[in-house]
């Protein structure tokens, strides 16, 4: 038999609270009249939790200390006292309710469990430190576990013909689904006279737009001159933006193909 219960415990070590309402489950075993009390574990309570009273027979308080608790003492709406704690039985599971009805007991009405002041304060505090996000928060760990080692590869070229001695340069753009990062590597043909360093853009999150570089001497919102502008202004490229027919990484880089 399983009952939902709670008991009130005084707190003298903290000035912020005077008592706590602790929820627990009371198990009664009709075969031997043993009782067990278990408190579900809740994080950041600062109190020991788990098994409060191990399974054994429990004597009633004075003046009936010579008697033990039996099934007649357990019903919804009754109090159960053990080791200085008074447990209030407020509800039970369907099996217990059906068992008590078959035994001829009239089942009591379920009662609400009063709010714990500390839990209410803790919940309000945790909500106050959360950032206000107008969008759904993305699960980075789930994204990494689902798309680790998944890479999209696009073949493109950089049209550098407008510069002196410039020519079209073949590139390979790779998009990493695990963390939404992008890198660009140059395909250097043999005997081209260029340095043999294929990394054109290191792996990083690529901003959609870049703010213009402020002229030295202008009023900025930073103490030091920021030659890169505000980071991440305008967002970054993500998977939904990488469509074969519509992408604008730069007006000078054009995509010509992608692998499947």
CSV table of C-alpha atoms in Angstrom, one decimal:
chain,number,residue,atom,x,y,z
A,1,UNK,CA,0.0,0.0,0.0
A,2,UNK,CA,1.4,3.4,-1.0
A,3,UNK,CA,0.3,6.8,0.3
A,4,UNK,CA,1.3,10.3,-0.7
A,5,UNK,CA,2.2,12.2,2.5
A,6,UNK,CA,4.0,15.2,3.8
A,7,UNK,CA,5.4,16.4,7.1
A,8,UNK,CA,6.5,19.8,8.3
A,9,UNK,CA,10.0,20.2,9.6
A,10,UNK,CA,11.3,23.3,11.5
A,11,UNK,CA,14.5,25.0,10.3
A,12,UNK,CA,16.5,26.9,12.9
A,13,UNK,CA,19.8,27.2,11.1
A,14,UNK,CA,18.6,29.7,8.5
A,15,UNK,CA,17.0,33.1,9.0
A,16,UNK,CA,15.4,33.1,5.5
A,17,UNK,CA,13.0,30.2,6.4
A,18,UNK,CA,11.3,28.9,9.5
A,19,UNK,CA,10.1,25.5,8.3
A,20,UNK,CA,9.9,23.3,5.2
A,21,UNK,CA,7.2,21.1,3.9
A,22,UNK,CA,8.7,17.8,2.8
A,23,UNK,CA,6.9,15.4,0.5
A,24,UNK,CA,7.3,11.7,0.9
A,25,UNK,CA,5.7,8.3,0.2
A,26,UNK,CA,4.5,6.0,3.0
A,27,UNK,CA,4.5,2.3,2.2
A,28,UNK,CA,2.5,-0.1,4.4
A,29,UNK,CA,2.9,-3.9,4.0
A,30,UNK,CA,-0.3,-5.7,5.2
A,31,UNK,CA,1.4,-9.1,5.4
A,32,UNK,CA,3.6,-8.1,8.4
A,33,UNK,CA,2.3,-4.6,9.4
A,34,UNK,CA,5.7,-3.1,8.5
A,35,UNK,CA,6.1,0.6,7.4
A,36,UNK,CA,8.6,2.3,5.2
A,37,UNK,CA,8.9,6.1,4.5
A,38,UNK,CA,10.8,7.3,1.5
A,39,UNK,CA,11.4,10.9,0.4
A,40,UNK,CA,11.9,11.6,-3.4
A,41,UNK,CA,15.3,13.2,-4.1
A,42,UNK,CA,15.1,16.9,-5.1
A,43,UNK,CA,18.2,18.8,-6.1
A,44,UNK,CA,19.5,21.7,-4.1
A,45,UNK,CA,17.5,21.2,-1.0
A,46,UNK,CA,20.4,21.1,1.4
A,47,UNK,CA,18.9,18.2,3.4
A,48,UNK,CA,19.5,14.4,3.4
A,49,UNK,CA,16.9,12.6,1.4
A,50,UNK,CA,15.9,9.1,0.4
A,51,UNK,CA,14.8,6.5,3.0
A,52,UNK,CA,13.6,8.4,6.1
A,53,UNK,CA,12.3,5.3,8.0
A,54,UNK,CA,13.5,1.8,7.0
A,55,UNK,CA,11.0,-1.0,6.8
A,56,UNK,CA,10.0,-2.3,10.2
A,57,UNK,CA,7.1,-2.3,12.6
A,58,UNK,CA,6.5,1.0,14.4
A,59,UNK,CA,5.0,1.5,17.8
A,60,UNK,CA,2.4,4.1,18.4
A,61,UNK,CA,3.2,7.2,20.4
A,62,UNK,CA,2.2,7.6,24.1
A,63,UNK,CA,-0.1,6.6,25.7
A,64,UNK,CA,-0.4,3.6,23.3
A,65,UNK,CA,3.3,2.8,23.0
A,66,UNK,CA,2.6,-0.9,23.7
A,67,UNK,CA,0.7,-1.1,20.4
A,68,UNK,CA,1.9,-1.2,16.8
A,69,UNK,CA,0.4,0.5,13.8
A,70,UNK,CA,-2.0,-1.7,11.7
A,71,UNK,CA,-4.0,-1.3,8.6
A,72,UNK,CA,-6.8,0.3,10.6
A,73,UNK,CA,-4.6,3.3,11.2
A,74,UNK,CA,-3.9,4.1,7.5
A,75,UNK,CA,-6.4,6.0,5.4
A,76,UNK,CA,-6.4,9.2,3.3
A,77,UNK,CA,-6.8,12.2,5.7
A,78,UNK,CA,-5.3,10.6,8.7
A,79,UNK,CA,-2.1,11.4,10.6
A,80,UNK,CA,0.7,9.0,11.2
A,81,UNK,CA,3.4,9.8,13.9
A,82,UNK,CA,6.7,8.1,14.0
A,83,UNK,CA,10.0,9.2,15.6
A,84,UNK,CA,8.9,12.7,16.4
A,85,UNK,CA,7.5,13.4,12.9
A,86,UNK,CA,3.8,13.6,12.0
A,87,UNK,CA,3.0,12.5,8.5
A,88,UNK,CA,-0.2,13.7,6.9
A,89,UNK,CA,-1.6,11.1,4.4
A,90,UNK,CA,-3.2,13.1,1.6
A,91,UNK,CA,-3.6,10.6,-1.3
A,92,UNK,CA,-3.0,7.0,-2.4
A,93,UNK,CA,-2.5,5.0,-5.6
A,94,UNK,CA,-5.3,3.1,-7.3
A,95,UNK,CA,-4.2,-0.2,-5.9
A,96,UNK,CA,-4.3,1.0,-2.3
A,97,UNK,CA,-7.7,2.7,-2.9
A,98,UNK,CA,-9.2,-0.5,-4.3
A,99,UNK,CA,-7.7,-2.6,-1.5
A,100,UNK,CA,-9.1,-0.4,1.2
A,101,UNK,CA,-12.6,-0.5,-0.3
A,102,UNK,CA,-12.5,-4.3,-0.5
A,103,UNK,CA,-11.5,-4.4,3.2
A,104,UNK,CA,-14.6,-2.4,4.0
A,105,UNK,CA,-12.9,1.0,4.7
A,106,UNK,CA,-14.4,4.3,3.6
A,107,UNK,CA,-11.7,6.1,1.6
A,108,UNK,CA,-11.1,9.7,2.6
A,109,UNK,CA,-11.0,12.6,0.2
A,110,UNK,CA,-7.6,13.5,-1.3
A,111,UNK,CA,-6.1,16.7,0.1
A,112,UNK,CA,-3.6,19.2,-1.6
A,113,UNK,CA,-0.1,19.4,-0.3
A,114,UNK,CA,0.7,22.9,1.0
A,115,UNK,CA,3.5,24.8,-0.8
A,116,UNK,CA,7.0,24.7,0.6
A,117,UNK,CA,8.2,28.3,1.1
A,118,UNK,CA,11.8,27.4,0.3
A,119,UNK,CA,10.8,25.6,-2.9
A,120,UNK,CA,8.7,28.5,-4.1
A,121,UNK,CA,11.5,30.9,-3.4
A,122,UNK,CA,14.1,28.7,-5.1
A,123,UNK,CA,11.9,28.3,-8.2
A,124,UNK,CA,11.3,32.1,-8.5
A,125,UNK,CA,15.1,32.7,-8.1
A,126,UNK,CA,16.0,30.2,-10.8
A,127,UNK,CA,13.5,31.7,-13.1
A,128,UNK,CA,14.8,35.2,-12.5
A,129,UNK,CA,18.4,34.3,-13.5
A,130,UNK,CA,17.3,32.7,-16.8
A,131,UNK,CA,17.7,35.0,-19.8
A,132,UNK,CA,14.6,36.2,-21.6
A,133,UNK,CA,14.7,34.4,-24.9
A,134,UNK,CA,12.0,35.1,-27.5
A,135,UNK,CA,12.9,31.9,-29.3
A,136,UNK,CA,13.1,28.3,-28.4
A,137,UNK,CA,16.4,27.4,-26.8
A,138,UNK,CA,18.5,25.0,-28.9
A,139,UNK,CA,19.9,21.9,-27.4
A,140,UNK,CA,23.6,22.0,-28.4
A,141,UNK,CA,24.4,18.6,-26.9
A,142,UNK,CA,21.6,16.9,-28.8
A,143,UNK,CA,22.7,18.6,-32.0
A,144,UNK,CA,26.2,17.4,-31.5
A,145,UNK,CA,25.2,13.8,-30.7
A,146,UNK,CA,22.8,13.6,-33.7
A,147,UNK,CA,25.2,15.2,-36.3
A,148,UNK,CA,28.7,14.5,-35.1
A,149,UNK,CA,31.0,13.9,-38.1
A,150,UNK,CA,28.2,15.0,-40.5
A,151,UNK,CA,29.7,17.5,-42.9
A,152,UNK,CA,28.1,19.2,-46.0
A,153,UNK,CA,30.6,19.9,-48.8
A,154,UNK,CA,30.1,22.6,-51.5
A,155,UNK,CA,32.4,23.3,-54.4
A,156,UNK,CA,32.7,27.0,-55.2
A,157,UNK,CA,35.1,29.6,-56.6
A,158,UNK,CA,36.3,33.0,-55.7
A,159,UNK,CA,36.2,35.5,-58.5
A,160,UNK,CA,39.4,37.6,-57.9
A,161,UNK,CA,39.7,38.9,-61.5
A,162,UNK,CA,39.0,42.5,-60.4
A,163,UNK,CA,42.3,42.7,-58.5
A,164,UNK,CA,45.7,43.0,-60.2
A,165,UNK,CA,47.0,39.6,-61.5
A,166,UNK,CA,43.8,38.1,-60.0
A,167,UNK,CA,42.1,35.0,-61.4
A,168,UNK,CA,39.2,32.7,-60.4
A,169,UNK,CA,40.3,30.5,-57.5
A,170,UNK,CA,38.7,27.2,-56.8
A,171,UNK,CA,37.4,26.6,-53.2
A,172,UNK,CA,35.8,23.9,-51.1
A,173,UNK,CA,33.3,25.1,-48.5
A,174,UNK,CA,32.5,22.7,-45.7
A,175,UNK,CA,29.6,23.1,-43.3
A,176,UNK,CA,29.7,21.1,-40.0
A,177,UNK,CA,26.2,20.1,-38.8
A,178,UNK,CA,27.5,19.4,-35.2
A,179,UNK,CA,28.1,23.0,-34.3
A,180,UNK,CA,27.1,25.2,-37.3
A,181,UNK,CA,30.7,26.1,-38.2
A,182,UNK,CA,32.1,26.7,-41.6
A,183,UNK,CA,35.6,26.5,-43.1
A,184,UNK,CA,36.8,27.2,-46.6
A,185,UNK,CA,39.8,25.5,-48.3
A,186,UNK,CA,41.5,26.5,-51.5
A,187,UNK,CA,42.2,23.9,-54.2
A,188,UNK,CA,45.8,24.8,-55.2
A,189,UNK,CA,46.7,23.3,-58.6
A,190,UNK,CA,50.2,22.0,-59.3
A,191,UNK,CA,52.8,24.6,-60.4
A,192,UNK,CA,50.5,27.5,-59.7
A,193,UNK,CA,53.1,29.5,-57.8
A,194,UNK,CA,50.9,29.9,-54.8
A,195,UNK,CA,51.7,29.0,-51.2
A,196,UNK,CA,50.8,25.4,-50.4
A,197,UNK,CA,48.5,26.4,-47.5
A,198,UNK,CA,45.0,25.3,-48.5
A,199,UNK,CA,43.2,26.9,-45.5
A,200,UNK,CA,41.5,30.0,-46.8
A,201,UNK,CA,39.1,30.5,-43.8
A,202,UNK,CA,39.6,28.6,-40.6
A,203,UNK,CA,36.7,26.7,-39.0
A,204,UNK,CA,34.4,29.1,-37.2
A,205,UNK,CA,30.9,30.5,-37.1
A,206,UNK,CA,30.4,32.7,-40.1
A,207,UNK,CA,28.4,36.0,-39.6
A,208,UNK,CA,25.8,36.8,-42.2
A,209,UNK,CA,26.7,40.5,-42.4
A,210,UNK,CA,29.7,42.6,-41.3
A,211,UNK,CA,29.4,46.0,-39.9
A,212,UNK,CA,31.5,48.7,-41.5
A,213,UNK,CA,34.8,49.4,-39.8
A,214,UNK,CA,34.6,52.7,-37.8
A,215,UNK,CA,36.9,55.5,-38.9
A,216,UNK,CA,39.7,56.1,-36.3
A,217,UNK,CA,38.7,58.9,-33.9
A,218,UNK,CA,34.9,58.4,-34.2
A,219,UNK,CA,32.9,57.8,-31.0
A,220,UNK,CA,32.5,54.1,-30.4
A,221,UNK,CA,30.9,52.1,-27.5
A,222,UNK,CA,34.2,50.5,-26.7
A,223,UNK,CA,37.3,51.8,-25.0
A,224,UNK,CA,39.6,50.2,-27.7
A,225,UNK,CA,39.1,50.6,-31.4
A,226,UNK,CA,37.3,47.5,-32.6
A,227,UNK,CA,38.4,46.9,-36.2
A,228,UNK,CA,36.1,43.9,-36.6
A,229,UNK,CA,32.8,45.6,-35.6
A,230,UNK,CA,30.2,44.0,-33.4
A,231,UNK,CA,30.6,40.2,-33.4
A,232,UNK,CA,27.8,38.2,-34.7
A,233,UNK,CA,25.8,41.2,-35.9
A,234,UNK,CA,23.0,40.0,-38.2
A,235,UNK,CA,23.3,36.4,-37.1
A,236,UNK,CA,25.3,33.5,-38.5
A,237,UNK,CA,24.8,31.0,-41.3
A,238,UNK,CA,22.9,27.9,-40.2
A,239,UNK,CA,21.8,24.8,-41.9
A,240,UNK,CA,18.4,26.2,-43.1
A,241,UNK,CA,20.2,29.0,-45.1
A,242,UNK,CA,22.5,26.7,-47.0
A,243,UNK,CA,20.2,26.1,-50.0
A,244,UNK,CA,21.9,25.1,-53.3
A,245,UNK,CA,20.0,27.9,-55.2
A,246,UNK,CA,20.2,30.7,-52.7
A,247,UNK,CA,23.3,31.6,-50.7
A,248,UNK,CA,25.1,34.9,-50.2
A,249,UNK,CA,28.3,34.3,-48.3
A,250,UNK,CA,30.0,37.0,-50.3
A,251,UNK,CA,29.4,38.7,-53.6
A,252,UNK,CA,32.8,37.4,-54.8
A,253,UNK,CA,32.4,33.7,-53.8
A,254,UNK,CA,30.0,31.7,-55.9
A,255,UNK,CA,29.0,28.1,-55.5
A,256,UNK,CA,29.0,25.8,-58.4
A,257,UNK,CA,28.2,22.3,-57.0
A,258,UNK,CA,27.9,20.2,-53.8
A,259,UNK,CA,28.4,16.6,-53.0
A,260,UNK,CA,25.6,14.2,-52.1
